[in-house]
């Protein structure tokens, strides 16, 4: 089973890059686009902002941010997988996003470089949640916003039953049909390891973010967390 070893995770995402967007659409019945729009709205981006999208994958969240910040803004999409970035470049349609292959755990940016940092469906794939949050907080300017979009396990009710059935049974089956059984068995495994939403919020606070809040998104299978960088160093 693939774990969160960075080299193995990068290799896995390189391998699934050609089917990644299609599988996301199938796995979420197309609602993943709505979730990304909610994350962009939560970032409260303004024209001219400088934005970093971490673990950008095929770049959909970064492209949404580019639309929000306009021609005078700047968006950097960072990912460790060159093949995912190649898909992002192919889909950008003239957008001014700068695509960068780099390690999310040691990003090549100065402190306080960005007005907003986003990460969509990527935090659970990084080897150390706390260190990753500290690194993202480091590159935020005082008052800047960190937005974390992630699938999360509901604690109870019909949403939990749907989660357990879909992500632990149907998604691995779909992965086998797509010829990627290891990658799509990794998904439910990574979700089991991912902290609960209230725990993610607490970790964001420990990383130097304030006014942290979070909410369930439609279907209650994903959450969006938002925190603001404190003025303290």
PDB file of C-alpha atoms in Angstrom:
ATOM      1  CA  UNK A   1       0.000   0.000   0.000  1.00  0.00           C
ATOM      2  CA  UNK A   2       1.321   3.433  -0.906  1.00  0.00           C
ATOM      3  CA  UNK A   3       1.823   5.587   2.174  1.00  0.00           C
ATOM      4  CA  UNK A   4       2.766   9.232   2.563  1.00  0.00           C
ATOM      5  CA  UNK A   5       6.381   8.642   1.588  1.00  0.00           C
ATOM      6  CA  UNK A   6       6.910  11.653  -0.702  1.00  0.00           C
ATOM      7  CA  UNK A   7       8.712   9.810  -3.492  1.00  0.00           C
ATOM      8  CA  UNK A   8       6.090   7.071  -3.658  1.00  0.00           C
ATOM      9  CA  UNK A   9       3.207   9.537  -3.556  1.00  0.00           C
ATOM     10  CA  UNK A  10       4.806  11.596  -6.346  1.00  0.00           C
ATOM     11  CA  UNK A  11       5.238   8.476  -8.466  1.00  0.00           C
ATOM     12  CA  UNK A  12       1.624   7.499  -7.853  1.00  0.00           C
ATOM     13  CA  UNK A  13       0.301  10.896  -8.956  1.00  0.00           C
ATOM     14  CA  UNK A  14       2.542  10.860 -12.017  1.00  0.00           C
ATOM     15  CA  UNK A  15       0.976   7.537 -12.951  1.00  0.00           C
ATOM     16  CA  UNK A  16      -2.661   8.586 -12.488  1.00  0.00           C
ATOM     17  CA  UNK A  17      -2.312  12.049 -14.055  1.00  0.00           C
ATOM     18  CA  UNK A  18      -4.096  11.073 -17.321  1.00  0.00           C
ATOM     19  CA  UNK A  19      -7.217   9.864 -15.459  1.00  0.00           C
ATOM     20  CA  UNK A  20      -7.125  12.152 -12.426  1.00  0.00           C
ATOM     21  CA  UNK A  21      -9.710  14.748 -13.482  1.00  0.00           C
ATOM     22  CA  UNK A  22     -12.112  12.168 -14.891  1.00  0.00           C
ATOM     23  CA  UNK A  23     -11.892  10.046 -11.757  1.00  0.00           C
ATOM     24  CA  UNK A  24     -12.518  13.088  -9.543  1.00  0.00           C
ATOM     25  CA  UNK A  25     -15.649  13.900 -11.525  1.00  0.00           C
ATOM     26  CA  UNK A  26     -16.895  10.313 -11.336  1.00  0.00           C
ATOM     27  CA  UNK A  27     -16.022   9.878  -7.650  1.00  0.00           C
ATOM     28  CA  UNK A  28     -17.855  13.053  -6.609  1.00  0.00           C
ATOM     29  CA  UNK A  29     -20.697  12.926  -9.164  1.00  0.00           C
ATOM     30  CA  UNK A  30     -19.348  16.212 -10.522  1.00  0.00           C
ATOM     31  CA  UNK A  31     -19.688  18.163  -7.282  1.00  0.00           C
ATOM     32  CA  UNK A  32     -15.914  18.635  -6.901  1.00  0.00           C
ATOM     33  CA  UNK A  33     -16.176  21.755  -9.078  1.00  0.00           C
ATOM     34  CA  UNK A  34     -18.694  23.237  -6.654  1.00  0.00           C
ATOM     35  CA  UNK A  35     -16.367  22.453  -3.758  1.00  0.00           C
ATOM     36  CA  UNK A  36     -13.491  24.261  -5.488  1.00  0.00           C
ATOM     37  CA  UNK A  37     -15.645  27.318  -6.104  1.00  0.00           C
ATOM     38  CA  UNK A  38     -16.494  27.343  -2.397  1.00  0.00           C
ATOM     39  CA  UNK A  39     -12.793  27.276  -1.562  1.00  0.00           C
ATOM     40  CA  UNK A  40     -12.081  30.201  -3.901  1.00  0.00           C
ATOM     41  CA  UNK A  41     -14.923  32.163  -2.319  1.00  0.00           C
ATOM     42  CA  UNK A  42     -13.573  31.378   1.163  1.00  0.00           C
ATOM     43  CA  UNK A  43     -10.167  32.798   0.183  1.00  0.00           C
ATOM     44  CA  UNK A  44     -11.820  36.224  -0.374  1.00  0.00           C
ATOM     45  CA  UNK A  45      -9.391  36.980  -3.197  1.00  0.00           C
ATOM     46  CA  UNK A  46      -9.098  40.516  -4.512  1.00  0.00           C
ATOM     47  CA  UNK A  47      -7.864  41.831  -7.857  1.00  0.00           C
ATOM     48  CA  UNK A  48      -4.087  42.102  -7.722  1.00  0.00           C
ATOM     49  CA  UNK A  49      -3.572  39.489  -4.971  1.00  0.00           C
ATOM     50  CA  UNK A  50      -0.622  37.121  -5.080  1.00  0.00           C
ATOM     51  CA  UNK A  51      -1.818  33.545  -4.499  1.00  0.00           C
ATOM     52  CA  UNK A  52      -0.068  30.208  -4.000  1.00  0.00           C
ATOM     53  CA  UNK A  53      -1.924  26.961  -4.685  1.00  0.00           C
ATOM     54  CA  UNK A  54      -0.078  24.090  -2.971  1.00  0.00           C
ATOM     55  CA  UNK A  55      -0.356  20.528  -4.310  1.00  0.00           C
ATOM     56  CA  UNK A  56      -2.029  22.081  -7.332  1.00  0.00           C
ATOM     57  CA  UNK A  57      -2.302  18.833  -9.297  1.00  0.00           C
ATOM     58  CA  UNK A  58      -3.945  19.537 -12.645  1.00  0.00           C
ATOM     59  CA  UNK A  59      -4.384  23.153 -11.619  1.00  0.00           C
ATOM     60  CA  UNK A  60      -8.136  23.607 -11.361  1.00  0.00           C
ATOM     61  CA  UNK A  61      -8.014  25.503  -8.069  1.00  0.00           C
ATOM     62  CA  UNK A  62      -5.122  27.664  -9.281  1.00  0.00           C
ATOM     63  CA  UNK A  63      -7.003  28.534 -12.468  1.00  0.00           C
ATOM     64  CA  UNK A  64     -10.032  29.550 -10.404  1.00  0.00           C
ATOM     65  CA  UNK A  65      -7.795  31.773  -8.293  1.00  0.00           C
ATOM     66  CA  UNK A  66      -6.312  33.343 -11.438  1.00  0.00           C
ATOM     67  CA  UNK A  67      -9.781  34.378 -12.568  1.00  0.00           C
ATOM     68  CA  UNK A  68     -10.452  35.950  -9.168  1.00  0.00           C
ATOM     69  CA  UNK A  69      -7.224  38.002  -8.956  1.00  0.00           C
ATOM     70  CA  UNK A  70      -7.375  39.232 -12.546  1.00  0.00           C
ATOM     71  CA  UNK A  71      -4.648  40.437 -14.874  1.00  0.00           C
ATOM     72  CA  UNK A  72      -2.840  42.409 -12.159  1.00  0.00           C
ATOM     73  CA  UNK A  73      -2.665  39.467  -9.787  1.00  0.00           C
ATOM     74  CA  UNK A  74      -0.298  36.512  -9.702  1.00  0.00           C
ATOM     75  CA  UNK A  75      -0.950  32.828  -9.061  1.00  0.00           C
ATOM     76  CA  UNK A  76       1.669  30.129  -8.526  1.00  0.00           C
ATOM     77  CA  UNK A  77       0.618  26.484  -8.788  1.00  0.00           C
ATOM     78  CA  UNK A  78       3.098  24.256  -6.942  1.00  0.00           C
ATOM     79  CA  UNK A  79       3.249  20.480  -7.125  1.00  0.00           C
ATOM     80  CA  UNK A  80       5.852  17.719  -6.820  1.00  0.00           C
ATOM     81  CA  UNK A  81       4.444  15.688  -9.732  1.00  0.00           C
ATOM     82  CA  UNK A  82       5.774  16.766 -13.151  1.00  0.00           C
ATOM     83  CA  UNK A  83       3.074  14.858 -15.017  1.00  0.00           C
ATOM     84  CA  UNK A  84       0.281  16.512 -13.048  1.00  0.00           C
ATOM     85  CA  UNK A  85       1.861  19.882 -13.820  1.00  0.00           C
ATOM     86  CA  UNK A  86       2.044  18.964 -17.497  1.00  0.00           C
ATOM     87  CA  UNK A  87      -1.725  18.405 -17.428  1.00  0.00           C
ATOM     88  CA  UNK A  88      -2.167  21.771 -15.704  1.00  0.00           C
ATOM     89  CA  UNK A  89      -0.128  23.563 -18.358  1.00  0.00           C
ATOM     90  CA  UNK A  90      -2.123  21.893 -21.114  1.00  0.00           C
ATOM     91  CA  UNK A  91      -5.409  23.051 -19.549  1.00  0.00           C
ATOM     92  CA  UNK A  92      -4.499  26.630 -18.690  1.00  0.00           C
ATOM     93  CA  UNK A  93      -5.887  28.222 -21.892  1.00  0.00           C
ATOM     94  CA  UNK A  94      -3.755  31.353 -21.717  1.00  0.00           C
ATOM     95  CA  UNK A  95      -4.019  31.889 -17.963  1.00  0.00           C
ATOM     96  CA  UNK A  96      -1.084  33.643 -16.307  1.00  0.00           C
ATOM     97  CA  UNK A  97      -0.573  30.937 -13.663  1.00  0.00           C
ATOM     98  CA  UNK A  98       3.080  30.089 -13.058  1.00  0.00           C
ATOM     99  CA  UNK A  99       3.501  26.340 -12.617  1.00  0.00           C
ATOM    100  CA  UNK A 100       6.327  25.239 -10.350  1.00  0.00           C
ATOM    101  CA  UNK A 101       7.639  21.772  -9.532  1.00  0.00           C
ATOM    102  CA  UNK A 102       8.748  21.914  -5.897  1.00  0.00           C
ATOM    103  CA  UNK A 103       8.434  20.302  -2.467  1.00  0.00           C
ATOM    104  CA  UNK A 104       5.468  21.604  -0.446  1.00  0.00           C
ATOM    105  CA  UNK A 105       7.378  20.857   2.762  1.00  0.00           C
ATOM    106  CA  UNK A 106      10.241  23.243   1.881  1.00  0.00           C
ATOM    107  CA  UNK A 107       8.899  25.817  -0.557  1.00  0.00           C
ATOM    108  CA  UNK A 108      11.316  28.104  -2.426  1.00  0.00           C
ATOM    109  CA  UNK A 109       9.661  31.352  -1.328  1.00  0.00           C
ATOM    110  CA  UNK A 110      10.572  34.073   1.123  1.00  0.00           C
ATOM    111  CA  UNK A 111       8.565  34.551   4.294  1.00  0.00           C
ATOM    112  CA  UNK A 112       5.385  36.636   3.875  1.00  0.00           C
ATOM    113  CA  UNK A 113       5.288  36.318   0.081  1.00  0.00           C
ATOM    114  CA  UNK A 114       1.585  35.681  -0.619  1.00  0.00           C
ATOM    115  CA  UNK A 115      -1.784  37.259   0.129  1.00  0.00           C
ATOM    116  CA  UNK A 116      -3.466  33.845   0.115  1.00  0.00           C
ATOM    117  CA  UNK A 117      -2.478  30.177   0.074  1.00  0.00           C
ATOM    118  CA  UNK A 118      -4.850  27.408  -1.000  1.00  0.00           C
ATOM    119  CA  UNK A 119      -4.573  23.643  -0.942  1.00  0.00           C
ATOM    120  CA  UNK A 120      -7.273  21.389  -2.352  1.00  0.00           C
ATOM    121  CA  UNK A 121      -7.366  17.639  -1.677  1.00  0.00           C
ATOM    122  CA  UNK A 122      -3.644  17.728  -0.934  1.00  0.00           C
ATOM    123  CA  UNK A 123      -2.973  18.158   2.776  1.00  0.00           C
ATOM    124  CA  UNK A 124      -3.598  14.481   3.545  1.00  0.00           C
ATOM    125  CA  UNK A 125      -0.989  13.524   0.935  1.00  0.00           C
ATOM    126  CA  UNK A 126       1.828  15.429   2.636  1.00  0.00           C
ATOM    127  CA  UNK A 127       4.095  13.556   5.060  1.00  0.00           C
ATOM    128  CA  UNK A 128       3.615  15.837   8.085  1.00  0.00           C
ATOM    129  CA  UNK A 129       0.368  17.796   8.492  1.00  0.00           C
ATOM    130  CA  UNK A 130       1.686  20.137  11.169  1.00  0.00           C
ATOM    131  CA  UNK A 131       4.936  20.931   9.345  1.00  0.00           C
ATOM    132  CA  UNK A 132       3.017  21.517   6.110  1.00  0.00           C
ATOM    133  CA  UNK A 133       0.646  23.976   7.809  1.00  0.00           C
ATOM    134  CA  UNK A 134       3.574  25.841   9.365  1.00  0.00           C
ATOM    135  CA  UNK A 135       5.267  26.066   5.954  1.00  0.00           C
ATOM    136  CA  UNK A 136       2.121  27.435   4.314  1.00  0.00           C
ATOM    137  CA  UNK A 137       1.662  29.936   7.172  1.00  0.00           C
ATOM    138  CA  UNK A 138       5.301  30.989   6.792  1.00  0.00           C
ATOM    139  CA  UNK A 139       4.818  32.260   3.242  1.00  0.00           C
ATOM    140  CA  UNK A 140       1.618  34.165   4.064  1.00  0.00           C
ATOM    141  CA  UNK A 141       1.697  37.895   4.616  1.00  0.00           C
ATOM    142  CA  UNK A 142       0.185  39.158   7.908  1.00  0.00           C
ATOM    143  CA  UNK A 143      -3.573  39.064   7.474  1.00  0.00           C
ATOM    144  CA  UNK A 144      -3.277  36.644   4.547  1.00  0.00           C
ATOM    145  CA  UNK A 145      -5.667  33.682   4.298  1.00  0.00           C
ATOM    146  CA  UNK A 146      -4.954  29.956   4.209  1.00  0.00           C
ATOM    147  CA  UNK A 147      -7.768  27.844   2.727  1.00  0.00           C
ATOM    148  CA  UNK A 148      -7.759  24.052   3.087  1.00  0.00           C
ATOM    149  CA  UNK A 149     -10.251  22.073   0.984  1.00  0.00           C
ATOM    150  CA  UNK A 150     -10.405  18.373   1.781  1.00  0.00           C
ATOM    151  CA  UNK A 151     -12.606  15.321   1.754  1.00  0.00           C
ATOM    152  CA  UNK A 152     -13.490  14.395   5.338  1.00  0.00           C
ATOM    153  CA  UNK A 153     -15.263  11.559   7.100  1.00  0.00           C
ATOM    154  CA  UNK A 154     -18.645  12.603   8.537  1.00  0.00           C
ATOM    155  CA  UNK A 155     -19.081  11.577  12.189  1.00  0.00           C
ATOM    156  CA  UNK A 156     -22.598  10.195  11.912  1.00  0.00           C
ATOM    157  CA  UNK A 157     -25.816   9.835   9.941  1.00  0.00           C
ATOM    158  CA  UNK A 158     -26.567   9.160   6.295  1.00  0.00           C
ATOM    159  CA  UNK A 159     -23.522  11.140   5.149  1.00  0.00           C
ATOM    160  CA  UNK A 160     -21.240   8.807   7.116  1.00  0.00           C
ATOM    161  CA  UNK A 161     -22.906   5.732   5.629  1.00  0.00           C
ATOM    162  CA  UNK A 162     -22.499   7.188   2.149  1.00  0.00           C
ATOM    163  CA  UNK A 163     -18.860   8.033   2.872  1.00  0.00           C
ATOM    164  CA  UNK A 164     -18.019   4.555   4.118  1.00  0.00           C
ATOM    165  CA  UNK A 165     -19.799   2.842   1.220  1.00  0.00           C
ATOM    166  CA  UNK A 166     -18.488   5.128  -1.497  1.00  0.00           C
ATOM    167  CA  UNK A 167     -14.879   5.765  -0.529  1.00  0.00           C
ATOM    168  CA  UNK A 168     -14.059   2.399   1.035  1.00  0.00           C
ATOM    169  CA  UNK A 169     -15.874   0.142  -1.420  1.00  0.00           C
ATOM    170  CA  UNK A 170     -16.910   1.814  -4.662  1.00  0.00           C
ATOM    171  CA  UNK A 171     -13.874   4.072  -5.222  1.00  0.00           C
ATOM    172  CA  UNK A 172     -11.356   1.187  -5.017  1.00  0.00           C
ATOM    173  CA  UNK A 173     -13.576  -0.745  -7.459  1.00  0.00           C
ATOM    174  CA  UNK A 174     -13.591   2.219  -9.870  1.00  0.00           C
ATOM    175  CA  UNK A 175      -9.824   2.399  -9.519  1.00  0.00           C
ATOM    176  CA  UNK A 176      -9.498  -1.213 -10.589  1.00  0.00           C
ATOM    177  CA  UNK A 177     -11.689  -0.501 -13.617  1.00  0.00           C
ATOM    178  CA  UNK A 178      -9.431   2.449 -14.491  1.00  0.00           C
ATOM    179  CA  UNK A 179      -6.352   0.253 -14.224  1.00  0.00           C
ATOM    180  CA  UNK A 180      -5.079   2.076 -11.109  1.00  0.00           C
ATOM    181  CA  UNK A 181      -5.953  -0.239  -8.211  1.00  0.00           C
ATOM    182  CA  UNK A 182      -3.103   0.849  -5.907  1.00  0.00           C
ATOM    183  CA  UNK A 183      -3.758   4.579  -6.291  1.00  0.00           C
ATOM    184  CA  UNK A 184      -7.475   4.339  -5.617  1.00  0.00           C
ATOM    185  CA  UNK A 185      -6.980   1.991  -2.695  1.00  0.00           C
ATOM    186  CA  UNK A 186      -4.622   4.666  -1.339  1.00  0.00           C
ATOM    187  CA  UNK A 187      -7.430   7.250  -1.310  1.00  0.00           C
ATOM    188  CA  UNK A 188      -9.579   5.664   1.443  1.00  0.00           C
ATOM    189  CA  UNK A 189      -6.419   4.786   3.357  1.00  0.00           C
ATOM    190  CA  UNK A 190      -5.276   8.433   3.298  1.00  0.00           C
ATOM    191  CA  UNK A 191      -8.722   9.561   4.440  1.00  0.00           C
ATOM    192  CA  UNK A 192      -8.561   7.238   7.439  1.00  0.00           C
ATOM    193  CA  UNK A 193      -5.281   8.879   8.490  1.00  0.00           C
ATOM    194  CA  UNK A 194      -6.471  12.448   7.945  1.00  0.00           C
ATOM    195  CA  UNK A 195      -7.327  14.371  11.148  1.00  0.00           C
ATOM    196  CA  UNK A 196     -10.918  15.214  12.069  1.00  0.00           C
ATOM    197  CA  UNK A 197     -12.098  18.683  10.956  1.00  0.00           C
ATOM    198  CA  UNK A 198     -11.918  20.176  14.464  1.00  0.00           C
ATOM    199  CA  UNK A 199      -8.405  18.750  14.828  1.00  0.00           C
ATOM    200  CA  UNK A 200      -7.353  20.337  11.513  1.00  0.00           C
ATOM    201  CA  UNK A 201      -8.656  23.684  12.817  1.00  0.00           C
ATOM    202  CA  UNK A 202      -6.632  23.303  16.027  1.00  0.00           C
ATOM    203  CA  UNK A 203      -3.498  22.470  14.047  1.00  0.00           C
ATOM    204  CA  UNK A 204      -4.016  25.555  11.893  1.00  0.00           C
ATOM    205  CA  UNK A 205      -4.151  27.652  15.049  1.00  0.00           C
ATOM    206  CA  UNK A 206      -0.938  26.055  16.306  1.00  0.00           C
ATOM    207  CA  UNK A 207       0.705  26.947  12.983  1.00  0.00           C
ATOM    208  CA  UNK A 208       0.168  30.674  13.610  1.00  0.00           C
ATOM    209  CA  UNK A 209      -3.245  31.215  12.065  1.00  0.00           C
ATOM    210  CA  UNK A 210      -6.074  33.045  13.794  1.00  0.00           C
ATOM    211  CA  UNK A 211      -9.841  33.335  13.327  1.00  0.00           C
ATOM    212  CA  UNK A 212      -9.817  29.751  12.075  1.00  0.00           C
ATOM    213  CA  UNK A 213     -13.217  28.497  10.982  1.00  0.00           C
ATOM    214  CA  UNK A 214     -14.485  25.561   8.986  1.00  0.00           C
ATOM    215  CA  UNK A 215     -17.685  24.158   7.542  1.00  0.00           C
ATOM    216  CA  UNK A 216     -19.060  21.125   5.774  1.00  0.00           C
ATOM    217  CA  UNK A 217     -19.664  21.535   2.051  1.00  0.00           C
ATOM    218  CA  UNK A 218     -22.703  20.177   0.152  1.00  0.00           C
ATOM    219  CA  UNK A 219     -23.162  16.401   0.636  1.00  0.00           C
ATOM    220  CA  UNK A 220     -21.150  16.697   3.911  1.00  0.00           C
ATOM    221  CA  UNK A 221     -18.297  14.714   2.356  1.00  0.00           C
ATOM    222  CA  UNK A 222     -15.839  17.607   2.212  1.00  0.00           C
ATOM    223  CA  UNK A 223     -14.819  20.533   4.388  1.00  0.00           C
ATOM    224  CA  UNK A 224     -13.282  23.955   3.836  1.00  0.00           C
ATOM    225  CA  UNK A 225     -11.091  25.486   6.532  1.00  0.00           C
ATOM    226  CA  UNK A 226     -10.006  29.142   6.557  1.00  0.00           C
ATOM    227  CA  UNK A 227      -7.457  30.840   8.791  1.00  0.00           C
ATOM    228  CA  UNK A 228      -5.758  34.236   8.790  1.00  0.00           C
ATOM    229  CA  UNK A 229      -2.037  34.732   9.330  1.00  0.00           C
ATOM    230  CA  UNK A 230      -1.293  36.539  12.566  1.00  0.00           C
ATOM    231  CA  UNK A 231       0.812  39.694  12.577  1.00  0.00           C
ATOM    232  CA  UNK A 232       3.386  38.063  14.860  1.00  0.00           C
ATOM    233  CA  UNK A 233       6.517  36.608  13.192  1.00  0.00           C
TER     234      UNK A 233
END
